[in-house]
Amino acid sequence: MYYKEIAGVKVSALGMGNMRLPTVEGQGEKIDREKAREIIDYAMSHGINYYDTAYRYHAGESETFIGEALKKYPRDSYLLASKFPGHMVEKKGNGVLGFVSGLAGWPDSTVDGVFHEQLQKCGTDFFDFYLFHNVNEKSISIYNDPELDIVGYFKKQKEMGKIRHLGFSSHAVSASTIDEFLTRYEGVFDFVQIQLNYLDWKLQDAKSKVEVIGRHGLKVVVMEGVRGGRLAALPEEQMAKLRAVREADSAARWAHRWLQSIPEVAVVLSGMTTLDQIKENTETFASPDPVNEEEKALLSEVADSMLSWVPCTACRYCTEGCPNELEIPKIIAAYNGVKNGDFMARYNPDDADPSMDPRRCVACGNCASICPQGIKIPDIMEEFSKMLSK
Ligand code: SF4
Ligand code: SF4
């Protein structure tokens, strides 16, 4: 493993994301703790020291799990990052926050209540890194709200030693939103976590976001480096182009080597679900091996051929609020497959699990209101249903 720095702290170039841990078959997001623990132990024994979680990952179980899994290791042998869920709450008055529609059943709380619940769930007295989750065009008003004073509250927690370094994650549409937030709170943050990969360089203008963060002198923590697995399983035509240059390299290795070529990047998070994935990724990050200019141009070509795909990252934020318990990211993956002509033969919604049938969508819109990628999910469901009935 090679290492980089965020504000003087030595961080592993590959970080463990804890939102796609292995799950128990047929039990939604419930973590398969035995398998997940094996992955964390592998990470710890192969030099990964950065562990990222958030209030709502795995329907709230991720924080509890990672706290338990890391407990046997000395507290100074790993760095723990979690996030305040400001993008999913609304004000109810007197500092009380309720979760937005689509997350029914989550209790009202306060900023202080959420933070202390997180410390307790993670079994720690402090977070090494703490982020405001998804500062975007919509949630920025909550984070800037003078009555809630979220930034002031967490600055105080930092002074009290309960947080070592502050940052924020962002799925903002525009780089100017990130710039606005950084300018308003200049000096508060040490890093910004963004969705970055060779497809989003253009698709989500990640290039401008990296430039903005770099201009403020901060480091980038990468999420969705392989776009929820999309860039780890390229269509055969694209894969053949890559194999012609480096025969043995997987698509995921290409995506990670591209990230290694971006100087502002400190940690590349990967939501690793299997031991095979973490084995391959720790090998990729054993020492820097960034793509050269020719390889970069080739990946840009590959990205151009994929720009018409629905940009779902399989984050699963949308699934919890679906009244018909549809497997939305899997349906979108099927839709992308059908549209690209490599899935139709295998997809018949009459044979599939009802959770995979787009025709069961009632267009309630719960999913679209929470999707960080701004995907118009009910429209996709409608179009896919029409395509399948032809
Ligand atoms: S719009 Fe359709 S897919 Fe989205 S939450 Fe409602 S029923 Fe589920
Ligand atoms: S549709 Fe949006 S919220 Fe749902 S899994 Fe995909 S990216 Fe995430």
Short mmCIF file of C-alpha atoms and ligand atoms in Angstrom, two decimals:
data_model
loop_
_atom_site.label_atom_id
_atom_site.label_comp_id
_atom_site.label_asym_id
_atom_site.label_seq_id
_atom_site.Cartn_x
_atom_site.Cartn_y
_atom_site.Cartn_z
CA MET A 1 0.00 0.00 0.00
CA TYR A 2 1.25 3.48 -0.72
CA TYR A 3 0.24 6.50 1.29
CA LYS A 4 -0.66 10.13 0.78
CA GLU A 5 -1.51 12.99 3.13
CA ILE A 6 -4.53 14.99 4.21
CA ALA A 7 -3.59 17.90 6.46
CA GLY A 8 -0.45 16.14 7.60
CA VAL A 9 -2.19 12.82 8.31
CA LYS A 10 -0.83 9.75 6.53
CA VAL A 11 -3.73 8.16 4.65
CA SER A 12 -3.74 4.98 2.59
CA ALA A 13 -4.21 5.67 -1.14
CA LEU A 14 -6.99 3.05 -1.10
CA GLY A 15 -9.73 3.53 1.48
CA MET A 16 -12.43 1.10 2.60
CA GLY A 17 -15.94 2.33 1.77
CA ASN A 18 -18.59 0.76 3.99
CA MET A 19 -21.76 1.22 1.95
CA ARG A 20 -21.53 -1.93 -0.17
CA LEU A 21 -20.57 -4.55 2.37
CA PRO A 22 -21.72 -8.12 1.71
CA THR A 23 -25.37 -8.60 2.66
CA VAL A 24 -27.51 -11.49 3.82
CA GLU A 25 -29.37 -12.96 0.86
CA GLY A 26 -33.02 -11.89 0.75
CA GLN A 27 -32.68 -9.48 3.69
CA GLY A 28 -32.18 -6.18 1.87
CA GLU A 29 -29.24 -4.18 3.18
CA LYS A 30 -28.62 -6.35 6.26
CA ILE A 31 -24.87 -6.89 6.54
CA ASP A 32 -23.44 -10.40 6.42
CA ARG A 33 -21.18 -9.72 9.37
CA GLU A 34 -18.94 -12.73 9.06
CA LYS A 35 -18.09 -12.05 5.42
CA ALA A 36 -17.82 -8.30 6.04
CA ARG A 37 -15.47 -8.82 9.00
CA GLU A 38 -13.17 -10.91 6.79
CA ILE A 39 -12.96 -7.99 4.38
CA ILE A 40 -12.14 -5.49 7.14
CA ASP A 41 -9.48 -7.83 8.59
CA TYR A 42 -7.97 -8.19 5.10
CA ALA A 43 -7.98 -4.40 4.72
CA MET A 44 -6.28 -3.87 8.08
CA SER A 45 -3.61 -6.47 7.36
CA HIS A 46 -2.89 -4.99 3.91
CA GLY A 47 -2.23 -1.40 4.92
CA ILE A 48 -5.65 0.25 4.49
CA ASN A 49 -6.01 2.78 7.30
CA TYR A 50 -8.98 4.89 6.03
CA TYR A 51 -12.52 3.62 6.82
CA ASP A 52 -15.48 5.61 5.53
CA THR A 53 -19.05 5.22 6.72
CA ALA A 54 -22.16 7.40 7.07
CA TYR A 55 -25.28 7.71 9.19
CA ARG A 56 -27.51 5.92 6.74
CA TYR A 57 -25.27 3.39 4.96
CA HIS A 58 -26.82 -0.08 5.09
CA ALA A 59 -29.99 1.46 6.55
CA GLY A 60 -28.00 2.63 9.59
CA GLU A 61 -26.12 -0.63 10.25
CA SER A 62 -22.81 0.33 8.64
CA GLU A 63 -21.66 2.56 11.52
CA THR A 64 -22.45 -0.07 14.14
CA PHE A 65 -20.73 -2.78 12.10
CA ILE A 66 -17.53 -0.87 11.40
CA GLY A 67 -17.27 0.22 15.04
CA GLU A 68 -17.47 -3.40 16.13
CA ALA A 69 -15.16 -4.74 13.40
CA LEU A 70 -12.39 -2.25 14.22
CA LYS A 71 -12.69 -2.55 17.98
CA LYS A 72 -9.96 -5.20 18.28
CA TYR A 73 -7.40 -2.91 16.64
CA PRO A 74 -5.59 -0.07 18.45
CA ARG A 75 -7.51 3.19 17.93
CA ASP A 76 -4.45 4.87 16.42
CA SER A 77 -4.00 2.13 13.77
CA TYR A 78 -6.96 3.29 11.68
CA LEU A 79 -8.73 6.48 10.65
CA LEU A 80 -12.51 6.59 10.92
CA ALA A 81 -14.68 8.89 8.81
CA SER A 82 -18.44 9.37 9.08
CA LYS A 83 -20.97 11.88 7.80
CA PHE A 84 -23.77 14.10 9.03
CA PRO A 85 -26.93 13.39 6.97
CA GLY A 86 -27.87 17.03 6.24
CA HIS A 87 -28.96 16.15 2.71
CA MET A 88 -31.76 13.94 4.02
CA VAL A 89 -33.30 16.11 6.71
CA GLU A 90 -35.70 19.00 6.96
CA LYS A 91 -36.25 21.54 9.72
CA LYS A 92 -39.19 21.01 12.01
CA GLY A 93 -38.56 24.01 14.32
CA ASN A 94 -36.66 24.41 17.61
CA GLY A 95 -33.60 22.73 16.12
CA VAL A 96 -35.48 19.49 15.51
CA LEU A 97 -34.69 17.64 12.27
CA GLY A 98 -36.95 15.15 10.57
CA PHE A 99 -35.94 12.83 7.77
CA VAL A 100 -37.35 13.67 4.33
CA SER A 101 -40.22 11.72 2.85
CA GLY A 102 -39.09 8.39 1.52
CA LEU A 103 -37.27 7.70 4.78
CA ALA A 104 -40.38 7.14 6.83
CA GLY A 105 -39.69 5.49 10.15
CA TRP A 106 -36.45 7.34 10.86
CA PRO A 107 -36.82 9.24 14.14
CA ASP A 108 -36.67 13.02 14.52
CA SER A 109 -33.48 14.22 16.16
CA THR A 110 -31.20 17.24 16.55
CA VAL A 111 -27.72 17.95 15.18
CA ASP A 112 -26.29 17.11 18.60
CA GLY A 113 -28.50 14.02 18.89
CA VAL A 114 -27.38 12.62 15.52
CA PHE A 115 -23.68 13.26 16.22
CA HIS A 116 -23.71 11.61 19.63
CA GLU A 117 -25.68 8.67 18.27
CA GLN A 118 -22.94 8.24 15.63
CA LEU A 119 -20.13 8.32 18.20
CA GLN A 120 -21.97 5.75 20.25
CA LYS A 121 -22.77 3.49 17.27
CA CYS A 122 -19.15 3.57 16.12
CA GLY A 123 -17.93 2.92 19.67
CA THR A 124 -15.50 5.83 19.57
CA ASP A 125 -14.84 9.11 21.38
CA PHE A 126 -13.84 10.92 18.20
CA PHE A 127 -13.86 10.80 14.41
CA ASP A 128 -10.58 11.29 12.58
CA PHE A 129 -12.50 12.71 9.62
CA TYR A 130 -16.06 13.99 9.70
CA LEU A 131 -18.02 15.13 6.68
CA PHE A 132 -21.21 16.95 5.86
CA HIS A 133 -22.93 14.41 3.66
CA ASN A 134 -23.73 15.55 0.14
CA VAL A 135 -23.60 19.34 0.08
CA ASN A 136 -25.52 20.05 -3.10
CA GLU A 137 -27.78 22.67 -4.65
CA LYS A 138 -30.67 21.56 -2.42
CA SER A 139 -29.04 20.63 0.88
CA ILE A 140 -26.79 23.70 0.99
CA SER A 141 -29.64 25.69 2.56
CA ILE A 142 -29.76 23.26 5.52
CA TYR A 143 -26.00 23.41 5.96
CA ASN A 144 -26.06 27.23 5.79
CA ASP A 145 -29.13 27.60 8.01
CA PRO A 146 -28.26 30.17 10.71
CA GLU A 147 -30.68 28.70 13.26
CA LEU A 148 -29.28 25.15 12.94
CA ASP A 149 -25.68 26.48 12.75
CA ILE A 150 -24.41 23.05 11.65
CA VAL A 151 -20.97 24.32 10.66
CA GLY A 152 -20.59 26.20 13.97
CA TYR A 153 -21.64 23.13 15.94
CA PHE A 154 -19.08 20.87 14.25
CA LYS A 155 -16.30 23.47 14.49
CA LYS A 156 -16.92 23.40 18.23
CA GLN A 157 -16.77 19.57 18.27
CA LYS A 158 -13.41 19.85 16.52
CA GLU A 159 -12.15 22.30 19.16
CA MET A 160 -13.30 19.80 21.80
CA GLY A 161 -11.32 17.00 20.10
CA LYS A 162 -14.32 14.95 19.03
CA ILE A 163 -13.40 15.53 15.38
CA ARG A 164 -9.84 15.77 14.04
CA HIS A 165 -10.56 16.98 10.49
CA LEU A 166 -13.65 18.36 8.80
CA GLY A 167 -14.67 17.91 5.20
CA PHE A 168 -17.78 17.42 3.12
CA SER A 169 -18.96 15.13 0.39
CA SER A 170 -20.80 16.44 -2.62
CA HIS A 171 -22.91 15.23 -5.49
CA ALA A 172 -23.53 18.86 -6.53
CA VAL A 173 -24.48 19.36 -10.16
CA SER A 174 -22.21 22.36 -10.50
CA ALA A 175 -18.63 22.94 -9.37
CA SER A 176 -19.69 26.48 -8.43
CA THR A 177 -21.79 25.07 -5.54
CA ILE A 178 -18.66 23.45 -4.10
CA ASP A 179 -16.75 26.69 -4.67
CA GLU A 180 -19.46 28.73 -2.92
CA PHE A 181 -19.42 26.46 0.14
CA LEU A 182 -15.63 26.39 0.35
CA THR A 183 -15.41 30.16 -0.02
CA ARG A 184 -18.06 30.79 2.65
CA TYR A 185 -16.25 28.51 5.12
CA GLU A 186 -12.66 29.10 4.03
CA GLY A 187 -10.26 27.45 6.47
CA VAL A 188 -12.85 25.08 7.98
CA PHE A 189 -12.34 22.09 5.70
CA ASP A 190 -9.31 19.93 4.91
CA PHE A 191 -10.79 17.80 2.13
CA VAL A 192 -13.77 17.25 -0.13
CA GLN A 193 -15.18 13.88 -1.17
CA ILE A 194 -16.55 13.80 -4.70
CA GLN A 195 -17.68 11.30 -7.28
CA LEU A 196 -14.70 10.99 -9.57
CA ASN A 197 -13.90 8.55 -12.36
CA TYR A 198 -13.00 8.78 -16.03
CA LEU A 199 -16.68 8.73 -17.08
CA ASP A 200 -17.76 11.54 -14.73
CA TRP A 201 -14.75 13.65 -15.71
CA LYS A 202 -17.04 14.88 -18.50
CA LEU A 203 -20.48 13.53 -17.59
CA GLN A 204 -20.65 15.29 -14.21
CA ASP A 205 -17.93 17.84 -14.93
CA ALA A 206 -15.78 16.31 -12.19
CA LYS A 207 -12.81 18.00 -13.88
CA SER A 208 -14.05 21.45 -12.77
CA LYS A 209 -14.83 20.14 -9.28
CA VAL A 210 -11.27 18.83 -8.86
CA GLU A 211 -9.91 22.17 -10.09
CA VAL A 212 -12.05 24.12 -7.60
CA ILE A 213 -10.98 21.91 -4.68
CA GLY A 214 -7.33 22.17 -5.75
CA ARG A 215 -7.62 25.98 -5.98
CA HIS A 216 -8.72 26.05 -2.34
CA GLY A 217 -5.60 24.04 -1.50
CA LEU A 218 -7.54 20.96 -0.39
CA LYS A 219 -7.34 17.25 -1.07
CA VAL A 220 -9.88 15.08 -2.86
CA VAL A 221 -11.29 11.87 -1.43
CA VAL A 222 -12.80 9.85 -4.25
CA MET A 223 -16.11 8.03 -4.15
CA GLU A 224 -17.60 5.99 -6.98
CA GLY A 225 -14.21 5.47 -8.61
CA VAL A 226 -15.66 2.57 -10.62
CA ARG A 227 -19.16 4.06 -10.65
CA GLY A 228 -20.89 1.46 -8.54
CA GLY A 229 -19.27 -1.33 -10.56
CA ARG A 230 -20.15 0.05 -14.01
CA LEU A 231 -16.52 0.76 -14.87
CA ALA A 232 -15.47 -2.61 -13.48
CA ALA A 233 -17.58 -4.46 -16.05
CA LEU A 234 -17.21 -2.75 -19.41
CA PRO A 235 -18.93 -3.95 -22.58
CA GLU A 236 -16.73 -6.43 -24.44
CA GLU A 237 -16.03 -4.00 -27.29
CA GLN A 238 -14.49 -1.46 -24.88
CA MET A 239 -12.69 -4.11 -22.88
CA ALA A 240 -11.01 -5.41 -26.04
CA LYS A 241 -9.51 -1.96 -26.66
CA LEU A 242 -8.01 -1.93 -23.17
CA ARG A 243 -6.73 -5.50 -23.41
CA ALA A 244 -4.88 -4.59 -26.58
CA VAL A 245 -2.73 -2.22 -24.49
CA ARG A 246 -2.41 -4.16 -21.21
CA GLU A 247 -3.55 -7.70 -21.69
CA ALA A 248 -3.92 -8.82 -18.09
CA ASP A 249 -5.45 -5.72 -16.52
CA SER A 250 -9.05 -5.68 -15.37
CA ALA A 251 -11.43 -2.79 -16.05
CA ALA A 252 -11.33 -1.86 -12.34
CA ARG A 253 -7.55 -1.62 -12.43
CA TRP A 254 -7.74 0.73 -15.41
CA ALA A 255 -10.24 2.94 -13.54
CA HIS A 256 -8.06 3.02 -10.42
CA ARG A 257 -4.87 3.73 -12.35
CA TRP A 258 -6.68 6.66 -13.98
CA LEU A 259 -7.48 8.02 -10.49
CA GLN A 260 -3.84 7.63 -9.49
CA SER A 261 -2.94 10.12 -12.22
CA ILE A 262 -4.93 12.98 -10.62
CA PRO A 263 -2.53 14.87 -8.30
CA GLU A 264 -5.26 16.33 -6.03
CA VAL A 265 -6.51 12.84 -5.10
CA ALA A 266 -5.50 11.59 -1.64
CA VAL A 267 -7.74 8.58 -0.93
CA VAL A 268 -9.69 6.47 -3.41
CA LEU A 269 -12.58 4.87 -1.59
CA SER A 270 -13.84 1.56 -2.81
CA GLY A 271 -17.02 -0.06 -1.52
CA MET A 272 -15.63 -3.56 -1.60
CA THR A 273 -18.12 -6.41 -1.31
CA THR A 274 -15.93 -9.47 -1.82
CA LEU A 275 -12.48 -10.68 -0.82
CA ASP A 276 -11.56 -10.96 -4.50
CA GLN A 277 -12.26 -7.25 -4.98
CA ILE A 278 -10.16 -6.18 -2.03
CA LYS A 279 -7.34 -8.51 -3.06
CA GLU A 280 -7.25 -7.01 -6.53
CA ASN A 281 -7.55 -3.44 -5.27
CA THR A 282 -4.80 -3.73 -2.66
CA GLU A 283 -2.54 -5.06 -5.43
CA THR A 284 -3.45 -2.10 -7.66
CA PHE A 285 -2.59 0.32 -4.85
CA ALA A 286 0.59 -1.50 -3.74
CA SER A 287 2.58 1.22 -5.48
CA PRO A 288 1.60 4.09 -7.81
CA ASP A 289 1.17 3.10 -11.45
CA PRO A 290 -0.76 6.01 -13.00
CA VAL A 291 -2.01 5.88 -16.59
CA ASN A 292 0.13 7.71 -19.14
CA GLU A 293 -1.22 10.30 -21.60
CA GLU A 294 -1.98 7.71 -24.29
CA GLU A 295 -3.84 5.49 -21.86
CA LYS A 296 -5.76 8.52 -20.58
CA ALA A 297 -6.87 9.32 -24.13
CA LEU A 298 -8.00 5.72 -24.59
CA LEU A 299 -10.13 5.86 -21.43
CA SER A 300 -11.62 9.13 -22.60
CA GLU A 301 -12.66 7.32 -25.80
CA VAL A 302 -14.20 4.50 -23.73
CA ALA A 303 -16.11 7.09 -21.65
CA ASP A 304 -17.45 8.82 -24.76
CA SER A 305 -18.96 5.56 -25.92
CA MET A 306 -20.87 5.25 -22.62
CA LEU A 307 -22.27 8.72 -22.18
CA SER A 308 -25.84 7.76 -23.09
CA TRP A 309 -26.18 5.38 -20.13
CA VAL A 310 -28.36 6.25 -17.12
CA PRO A 311 -25.73 7.27 -14.57
CA CYS A 312 -26.92 5.16 -11.59
CA THR A 313 -24.12 4.42 -9.12
CA ALA A 314 -26.08 1.73 -7.21
CA CYS A 315 -25.81 3.76 -3.98
CA ARG A 316 -29.29 2.46 -2.99
CA TYR A 317 -30.42 5.73 -1.35
CA CYS A 318 -33.65 5.35 -3.30
CA THR A 319 -34.66 1.82 -2.38
CA GLU A 320 -35.79 2.35 1.18
CA GLY A 321 -38.67 4.67 0.31
CA CYS A 322 -40.12 2.60 -2.53
CA PRO A 323 -43.65 1.49 -1.53
CA ASN A 324 -43.36 -1.57 -3.78
CA GLU A 325 -39.85 -2.46 -2.63
CA LEU A 326 -38.48 -2.30 -6.14
CA GLU A 327 -34.79 -3.05 -6.63
CA ILE A 328 -34.33 0.28 -8.39
CA PRO A 329 -30.56 0.18 -9.10
CA LYS A 330 -30.83 -3.37 -10.44
CA ILE A 331 -33.74 -2.38 -12.67
CA ILE A 332 -31.73 0.57 -13.98
CA ALA A 333 -28.76 -1.74 -14.61
CA ALA A 334 -31.12 -3.99 -16.57
CA TYR A 335 -32.48 -0.97 -18.46
CA ASN A 336 -28.95 0.12 -19.38
CA GLY A 337 -28.20 -3.41 -20.48
CA VAL A 338 -31.32 -3.67 -22.60
CA LYS A 339 -30.65 -0.26 -24.17
CA ASN A 340 -27.14 -1.35 -25.02
CA GLY A 341 -28.30 -4.57 -26.51
CA ASP A 342 -26.49 -7.01 -24.24
CA PHE A 343 -29.21 -7.93 -21.77
CA MET A 344 -32.51 -8.40 -23.61
CA ALA A 345 -31.98 -12.11 -24.11
CA ARG A 346 -31.68 -12.68 -20.36
CA TYR A 347 -34.34 -10.26 -19.06
CA ASN A 348 -37.96 -11.21 -18.85
CA PRO A 349 -39.83 -9.38 -16.05
CA ASP A 350 -42.51 -12.08 -15.98
CA ASP A 351 -39.88 -14.60 -14.93
CA ALA A 352 -37.98 -12.26 -12.65
CA ASP A 353 -38.53 -11.50 -8.97
CA PRO A 354 -41.40 -8.95 -8.60
CA SER A 355 -38.88 -6.51 -7.10
CA MET A 356 -37.22 -6.43 -10.55
CA ASP A 357 -40.38 -5.53 -12.49
CA PRO A 358 -40.45 -1.86 -13.58
CA ARG A 359 -44.18 -2.20 -14.37
CA ARG A 360 -44.86 -2.23 -10.62
CA CYS A 361 -43.69 1.38 -10.27
CA VAL A 362 -46.57 3.65 -9.17
CA ALA A 363 -44.67 6.85 -10.00
CA CYS A 364 -44.82 8.15 -6.41
CA GLY A 365 -41.50 9.96 -6.94
CA ASN A 366 -40.01 9.10 -3.50
CA CYS A 367 -36.92 7.69 -5.19
CA ALA A 368 -36.25 10.61 -7.53
CA SER A 369 -36.46 13.15 -4.69
CA ILE A 370 -33.52 11.48 -2.95
CA CYS A 371 -31.33 10.34 -5.87
CA PRO A 372 -27.94 12.14 -5.69
CA GLN A 373 -27.48 11.65 -9.44
CA GLY A 374 -30.74 13.47 -10.23
CA ILE A 375 -32.06 10.47 -12.16
CA LYS A 376 -35.72 10.76 -13.14
CA ILE A 377 -36.43 7.23 -11.93
CA PRO A 378 -40.23 7.11 -12.54
CA ASP A 379 -39.59 8.16 -16.18
CA ILE A 380 -37.03 5.37 -16.57
CA MET A 381 -39.49 2.86 -15.08
CA GLU A 382 -42.18 4.00 -17.50
CA GLU A 383 -39.90 3.88 -20.53
CA PHE A 384 -38.51 0.50 -19.54
CA SER A 385 -42.03 -0.89 -19.06
CA LYS A 386 -42.93 0.30 -22.56
CA MET A 387 -39.76 -1.19 -24.04
CA LEU A 388 -40.52 -4.54 -22.42
CA SER A 389 -44.15 -4.67 -23.62
CA LYS A 390 -43.11 -4.22 -27.26
S1 SF4 B 1 -41.48 6.18 -8.29
FE1 SF4 B 1 -41.64 3.96 -8.66
S2 SF4 B 1 -39.60 3.19 -8.27
FE2 SF4 B 1 -39.70 5.23 -7.37
S3 SF4 B 1 -40.23 4.87 -5.22
FE3 SF4 B 1 -42.15 5.22 -6.36
S4 SF4 B 1 -42.87 3.18 -6.94
FE4 SF4 B 1 -40.72 2.96 -6.34
S1 SF4 B 2 -31.21 5.53 -8.86
FE1 SF4 B 2 -30.06 7.15 -7.82
S2 SF4 B 2 -30.42 6.81 -5.62
FE2 SF4 B 2 -31.02 4.94 -6.68
S3 SF4 B 2 -29.24 3.61 -6.62
FE3 SF4 B 2 -29.15 4.75 -8.56
S4 SF4 B 2 -27.92 6.56 -8.14
FE4 SF4 B 2 -28.52 5.71 -6.14
#
